[in-house]
PDB file of C-alpha atoms in Angstrom:
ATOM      1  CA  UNK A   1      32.054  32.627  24.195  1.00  0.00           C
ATOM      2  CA  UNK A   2      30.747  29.038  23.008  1.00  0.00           C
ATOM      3  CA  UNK A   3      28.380  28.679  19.714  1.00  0.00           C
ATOM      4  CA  UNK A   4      24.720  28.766  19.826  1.00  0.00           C
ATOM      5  CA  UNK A   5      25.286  24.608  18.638  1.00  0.00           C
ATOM      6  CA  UNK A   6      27.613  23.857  21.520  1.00  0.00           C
ATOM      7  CA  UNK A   7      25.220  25.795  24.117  1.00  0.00           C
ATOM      8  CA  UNK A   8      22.237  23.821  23.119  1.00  0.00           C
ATOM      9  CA  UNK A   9      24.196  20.644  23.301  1.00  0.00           C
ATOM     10  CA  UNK A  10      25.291  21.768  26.681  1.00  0.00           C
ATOM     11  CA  UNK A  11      21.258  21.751  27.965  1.00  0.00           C
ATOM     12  CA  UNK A  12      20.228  18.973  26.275  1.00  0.00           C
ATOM     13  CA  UNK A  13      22.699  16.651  27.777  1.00  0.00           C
ATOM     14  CA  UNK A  14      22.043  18.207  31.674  1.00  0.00           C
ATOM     15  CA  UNK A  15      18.750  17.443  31.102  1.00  0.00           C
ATOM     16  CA  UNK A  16      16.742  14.016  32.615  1.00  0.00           C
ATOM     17  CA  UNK A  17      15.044  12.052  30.243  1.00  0.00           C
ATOM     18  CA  UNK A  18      11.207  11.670  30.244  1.00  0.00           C
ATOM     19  CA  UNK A  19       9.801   8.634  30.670  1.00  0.00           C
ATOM     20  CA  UNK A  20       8.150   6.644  28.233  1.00  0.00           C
ATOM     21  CA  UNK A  21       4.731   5.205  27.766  1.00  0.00           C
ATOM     22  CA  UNK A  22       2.334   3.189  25.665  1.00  0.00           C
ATOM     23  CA  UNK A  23      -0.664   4.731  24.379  1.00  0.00           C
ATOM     24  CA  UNK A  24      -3.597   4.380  21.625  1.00  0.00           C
ATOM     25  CA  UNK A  25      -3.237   5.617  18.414  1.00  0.00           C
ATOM     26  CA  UNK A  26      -6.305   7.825  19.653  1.00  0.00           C
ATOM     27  CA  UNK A  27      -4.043   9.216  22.094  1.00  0.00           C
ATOM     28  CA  UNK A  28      -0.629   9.916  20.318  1.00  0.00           C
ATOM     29  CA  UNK A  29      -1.715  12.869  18.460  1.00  0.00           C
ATOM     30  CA  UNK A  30       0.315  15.872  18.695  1.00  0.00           C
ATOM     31  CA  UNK A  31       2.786  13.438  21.248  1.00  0.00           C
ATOM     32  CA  UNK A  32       6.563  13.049  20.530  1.00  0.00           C
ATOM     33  CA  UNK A  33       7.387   9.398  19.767  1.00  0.00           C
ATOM     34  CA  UNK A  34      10.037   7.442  21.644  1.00  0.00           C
ATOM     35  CA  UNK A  35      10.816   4.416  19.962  1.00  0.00           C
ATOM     36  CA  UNK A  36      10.660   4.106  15.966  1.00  0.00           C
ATOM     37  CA  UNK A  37       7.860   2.664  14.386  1.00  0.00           C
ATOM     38  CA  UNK A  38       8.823  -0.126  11.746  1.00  0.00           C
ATOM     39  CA  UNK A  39       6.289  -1.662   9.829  1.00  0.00           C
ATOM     40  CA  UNK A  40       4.990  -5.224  11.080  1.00  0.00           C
ATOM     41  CA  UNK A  41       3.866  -5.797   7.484  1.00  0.00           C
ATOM     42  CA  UNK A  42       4.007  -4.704   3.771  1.00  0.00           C
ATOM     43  CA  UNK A  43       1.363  -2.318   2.176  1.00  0.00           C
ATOM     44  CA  UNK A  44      -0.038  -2.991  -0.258  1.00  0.00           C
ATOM     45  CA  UNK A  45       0.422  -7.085   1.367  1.00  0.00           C
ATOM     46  CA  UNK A  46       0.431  -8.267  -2.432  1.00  0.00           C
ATOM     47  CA  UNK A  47      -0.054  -6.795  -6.287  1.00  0.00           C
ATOM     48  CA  UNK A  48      -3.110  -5.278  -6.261  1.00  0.00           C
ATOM     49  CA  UNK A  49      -5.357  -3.249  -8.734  1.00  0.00           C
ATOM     50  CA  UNK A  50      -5.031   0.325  -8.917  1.00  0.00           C
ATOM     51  CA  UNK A  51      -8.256   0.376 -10.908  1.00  0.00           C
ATOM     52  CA  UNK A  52     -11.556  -1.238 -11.425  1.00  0.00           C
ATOM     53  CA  UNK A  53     -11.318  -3.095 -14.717  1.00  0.00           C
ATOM     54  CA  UNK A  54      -9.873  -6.528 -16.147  1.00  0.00           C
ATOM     55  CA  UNK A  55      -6.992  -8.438 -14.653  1.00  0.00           C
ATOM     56  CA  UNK A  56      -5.056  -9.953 -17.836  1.00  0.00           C
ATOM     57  CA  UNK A  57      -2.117 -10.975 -19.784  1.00  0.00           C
ATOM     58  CA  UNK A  58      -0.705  -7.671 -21.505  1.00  0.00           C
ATOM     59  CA  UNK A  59       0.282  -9.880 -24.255  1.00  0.00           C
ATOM     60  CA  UNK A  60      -3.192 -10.815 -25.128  1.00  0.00           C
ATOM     61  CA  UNK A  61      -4.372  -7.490 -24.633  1.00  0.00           C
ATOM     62  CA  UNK A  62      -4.234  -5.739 -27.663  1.00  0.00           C
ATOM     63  CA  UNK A  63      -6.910  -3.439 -29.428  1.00  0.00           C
ATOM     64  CA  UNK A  64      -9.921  -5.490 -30.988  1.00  0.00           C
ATOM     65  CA  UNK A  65      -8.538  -8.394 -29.083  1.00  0.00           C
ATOM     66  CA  UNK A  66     -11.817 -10.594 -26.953  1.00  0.00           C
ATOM     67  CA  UNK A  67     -11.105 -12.136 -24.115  1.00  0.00           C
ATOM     68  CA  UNK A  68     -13.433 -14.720 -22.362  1.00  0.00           C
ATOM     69  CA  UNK A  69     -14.635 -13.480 -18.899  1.00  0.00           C
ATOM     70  CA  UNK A  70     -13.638 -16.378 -16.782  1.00  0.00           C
ATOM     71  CA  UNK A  71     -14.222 -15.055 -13.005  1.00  0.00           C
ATOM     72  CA  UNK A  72     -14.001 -12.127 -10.799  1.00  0.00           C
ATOM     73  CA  UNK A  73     -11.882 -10.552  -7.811  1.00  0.00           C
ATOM     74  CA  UNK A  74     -13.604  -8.460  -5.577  1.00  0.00           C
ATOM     75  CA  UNK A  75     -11.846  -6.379  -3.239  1.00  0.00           C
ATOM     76  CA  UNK A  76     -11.097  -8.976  -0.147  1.00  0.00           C
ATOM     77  CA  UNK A  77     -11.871 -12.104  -1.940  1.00  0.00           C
ATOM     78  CA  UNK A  78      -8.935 -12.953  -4.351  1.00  0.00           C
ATOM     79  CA  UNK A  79      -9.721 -15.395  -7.498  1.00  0.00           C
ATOM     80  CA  UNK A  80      -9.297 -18.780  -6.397  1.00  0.00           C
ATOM     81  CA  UNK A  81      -7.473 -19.824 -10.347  1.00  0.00           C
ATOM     82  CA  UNK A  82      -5.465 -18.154 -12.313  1.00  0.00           C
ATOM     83  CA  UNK A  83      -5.644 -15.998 -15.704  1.00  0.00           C
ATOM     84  CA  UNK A  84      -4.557 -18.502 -18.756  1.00  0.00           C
ATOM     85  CA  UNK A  85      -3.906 -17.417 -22.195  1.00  0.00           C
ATOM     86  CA  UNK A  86      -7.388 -15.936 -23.657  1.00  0.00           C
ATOM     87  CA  UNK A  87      -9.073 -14.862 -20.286  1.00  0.00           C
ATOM     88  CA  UNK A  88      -9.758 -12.158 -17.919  1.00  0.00           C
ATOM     89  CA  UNK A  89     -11.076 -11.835 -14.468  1.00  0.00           C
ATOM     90  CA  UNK A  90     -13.129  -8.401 -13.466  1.00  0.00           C
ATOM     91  CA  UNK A  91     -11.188  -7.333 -10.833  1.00  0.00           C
ATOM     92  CA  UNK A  92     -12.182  -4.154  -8.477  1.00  0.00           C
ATOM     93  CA  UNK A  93      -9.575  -1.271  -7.079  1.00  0.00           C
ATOM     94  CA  UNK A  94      -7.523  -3.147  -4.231  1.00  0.00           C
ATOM     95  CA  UNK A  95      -8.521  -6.392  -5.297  1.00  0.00           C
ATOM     96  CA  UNK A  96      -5.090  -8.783  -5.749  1.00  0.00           C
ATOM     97  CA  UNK A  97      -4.084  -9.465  -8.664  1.00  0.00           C
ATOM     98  CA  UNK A  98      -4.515 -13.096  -9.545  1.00  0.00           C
ATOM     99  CA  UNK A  99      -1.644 -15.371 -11.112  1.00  0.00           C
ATOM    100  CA  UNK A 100      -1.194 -15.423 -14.915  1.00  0.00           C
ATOM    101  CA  UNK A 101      -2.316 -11.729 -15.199  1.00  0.00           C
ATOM    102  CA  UNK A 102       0.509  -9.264 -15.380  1.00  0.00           C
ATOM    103  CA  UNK A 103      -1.666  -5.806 -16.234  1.00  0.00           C
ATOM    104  CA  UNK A 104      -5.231  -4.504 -15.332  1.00  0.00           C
ATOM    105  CA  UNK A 105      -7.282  -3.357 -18.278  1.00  0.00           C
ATOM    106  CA  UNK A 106      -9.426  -0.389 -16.882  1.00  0.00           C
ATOM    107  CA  UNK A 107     -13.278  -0.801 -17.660  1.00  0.00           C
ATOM    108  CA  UNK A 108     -13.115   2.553 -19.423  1.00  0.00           C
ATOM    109  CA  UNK A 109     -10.928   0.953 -22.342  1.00  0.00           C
ATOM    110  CA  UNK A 110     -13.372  -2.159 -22.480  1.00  0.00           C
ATOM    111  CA  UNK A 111     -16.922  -3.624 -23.464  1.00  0.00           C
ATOM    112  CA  UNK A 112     -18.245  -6.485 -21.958  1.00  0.00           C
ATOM    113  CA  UNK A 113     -20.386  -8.800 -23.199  1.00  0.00           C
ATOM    114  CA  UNK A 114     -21.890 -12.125 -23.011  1.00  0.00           C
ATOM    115  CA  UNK A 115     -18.770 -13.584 -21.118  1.00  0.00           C
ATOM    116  CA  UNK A 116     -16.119 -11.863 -23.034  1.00  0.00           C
ATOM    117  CA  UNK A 117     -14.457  -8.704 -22.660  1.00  0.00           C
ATOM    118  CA  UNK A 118     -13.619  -6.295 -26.176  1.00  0.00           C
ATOM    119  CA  UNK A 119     -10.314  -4.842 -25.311  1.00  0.00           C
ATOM    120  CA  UNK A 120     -10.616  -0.981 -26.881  1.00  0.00           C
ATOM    121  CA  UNK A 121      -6.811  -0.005 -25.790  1.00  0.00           C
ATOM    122  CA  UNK A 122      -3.734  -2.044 -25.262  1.00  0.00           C
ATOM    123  CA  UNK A 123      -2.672  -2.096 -21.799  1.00  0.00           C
ATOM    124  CA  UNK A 124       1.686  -2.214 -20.777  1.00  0.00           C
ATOM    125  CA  UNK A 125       2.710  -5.278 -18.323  1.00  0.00           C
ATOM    126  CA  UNK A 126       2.692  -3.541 -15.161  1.00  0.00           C
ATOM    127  CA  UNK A 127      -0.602  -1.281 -16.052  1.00  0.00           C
ATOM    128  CA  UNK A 128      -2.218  -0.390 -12.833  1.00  0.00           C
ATOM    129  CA  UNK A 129      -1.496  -2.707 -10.592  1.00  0.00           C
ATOM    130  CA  UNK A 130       0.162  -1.389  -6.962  1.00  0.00           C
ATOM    131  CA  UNK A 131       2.942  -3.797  -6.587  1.00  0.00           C
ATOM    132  CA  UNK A 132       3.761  -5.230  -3.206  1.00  0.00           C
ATOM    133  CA  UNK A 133       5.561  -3.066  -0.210  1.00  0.00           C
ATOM    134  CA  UNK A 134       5.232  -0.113  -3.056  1.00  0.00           C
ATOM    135  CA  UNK A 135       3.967   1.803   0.070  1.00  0.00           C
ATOM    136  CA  UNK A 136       6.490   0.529   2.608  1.00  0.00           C
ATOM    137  CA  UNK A 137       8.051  -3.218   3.398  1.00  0.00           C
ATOM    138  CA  UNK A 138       7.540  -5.149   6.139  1.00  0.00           C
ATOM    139  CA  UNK A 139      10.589  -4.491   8.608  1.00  0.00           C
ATOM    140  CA  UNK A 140      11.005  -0.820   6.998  1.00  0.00           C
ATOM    141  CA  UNK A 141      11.366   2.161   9.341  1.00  0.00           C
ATOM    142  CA  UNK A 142       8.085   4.342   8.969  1.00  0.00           C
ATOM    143  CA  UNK A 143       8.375   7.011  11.265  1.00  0.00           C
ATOM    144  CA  UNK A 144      11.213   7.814  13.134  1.00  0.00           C
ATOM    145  CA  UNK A 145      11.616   8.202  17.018  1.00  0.00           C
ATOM    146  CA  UNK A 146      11.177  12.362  18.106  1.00  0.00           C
ATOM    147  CA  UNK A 147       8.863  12.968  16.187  1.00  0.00           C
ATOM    148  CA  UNK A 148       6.307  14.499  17.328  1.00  0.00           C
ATOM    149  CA  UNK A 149       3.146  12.875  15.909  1.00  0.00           C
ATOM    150  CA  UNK A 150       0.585  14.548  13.223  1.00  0.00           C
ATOM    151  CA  UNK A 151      -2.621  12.600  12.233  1.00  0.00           C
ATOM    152  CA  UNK A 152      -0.619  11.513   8.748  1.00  0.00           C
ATOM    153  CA  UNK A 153       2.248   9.876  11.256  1.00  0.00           C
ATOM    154  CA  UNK A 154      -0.889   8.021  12.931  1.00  0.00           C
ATOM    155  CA  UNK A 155      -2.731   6.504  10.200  1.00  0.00           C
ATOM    156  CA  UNK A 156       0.768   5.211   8.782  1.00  0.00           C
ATOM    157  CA  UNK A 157       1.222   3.707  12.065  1.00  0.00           C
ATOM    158  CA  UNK A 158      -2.471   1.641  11.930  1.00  0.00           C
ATOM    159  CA  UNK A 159      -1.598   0.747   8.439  1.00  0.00           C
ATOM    160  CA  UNK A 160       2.116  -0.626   9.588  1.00  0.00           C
ATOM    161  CA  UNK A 161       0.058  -2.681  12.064  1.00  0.00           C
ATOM    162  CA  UNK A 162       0.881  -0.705  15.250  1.00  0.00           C
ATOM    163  CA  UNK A 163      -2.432  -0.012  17.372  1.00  0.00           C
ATOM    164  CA  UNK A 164       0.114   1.357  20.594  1.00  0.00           C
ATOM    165  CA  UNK A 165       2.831   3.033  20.327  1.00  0.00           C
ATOM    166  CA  UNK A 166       5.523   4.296  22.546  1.00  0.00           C
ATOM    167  CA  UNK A 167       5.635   8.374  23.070  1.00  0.00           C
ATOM    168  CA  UNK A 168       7.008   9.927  26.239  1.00  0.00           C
ATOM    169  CA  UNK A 169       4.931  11.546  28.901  1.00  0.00           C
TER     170      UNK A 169
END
């Protein structure tokens, strides 16, 4: 008599493989995936806030501390300088993080003002921001081939930059 393990391997190597084909991520749902997905880029693509609030220098940040407003960051339109002793730059959730600043100071522990900004609480270096490839790297292995794909597996293959991918009939 031969193991329940050993039988199993038995069938799967008599059978044929399935062929494989490219399809839209609209289509992959629920198919098994024949090739690996690895990420074409990183996400997040560069520090980024975590919060709405103040991009600035953690060392100038401390309670009672104001800091002149010089700029801000929307979401898809990074600052064009960078954050110099003194200064902040509003910056929204997603927005990257502009050079000099090493911390976001969330509007909640701030007043603004004419031009400056009254920091309430200190903020740590490293205080919401979403550093680079924190979600995967670029060249990382995202999903791995058999699966068979949910809707999560899908949207982390958009976001690796992979509109087709390649699941077996």
């Amino acid at each position: 008599m031969i193991s329940v393990d050993e039988a199993r391997n038995r069938i799967f190597a008599a059978l044929a493989p399935v062929a494989a084909e490219m399809v839209g991520l609209a289509q992959a749902h629920g198919r098994v995936l024949a090739k690996p997905v690895v990420a074409r880029l990183s996400v997040p693509p560069a520090d980024v806030s975590a919060m709405d609030g103040y991009a600035v220098r953690a060392a100038d940040a401390v309670a009672g501390a104001s800091l002149h407003l010089a700029g801000e960051a929307p979401a898809g339109h990074p600052f064009a300088g960078c954050v110099d002793p003194g200064e902040t730059i509003r910056i929204f959730t997603g927005s990257e993080i502009p050079p000099g600043a090493d911390a976001v100071l969330i509007q909640e522990n701030a007043t603004a003002d004419a031009g400056f900004v009254q920091v309430n609480e200190p903020v740590a270096v490293g205080r919401h921001i979403r550093r680079q490839g924190e979600d995967f790297k670029a060249g990382a292995e995202v999903i791995p081939a058999g699966r068979r794909l949910s809707v999560r597996d899908i949207g982390v293959a958009g976001a690796a930059g992979h509109p087709w991918l390649c699941v077996y009939r």
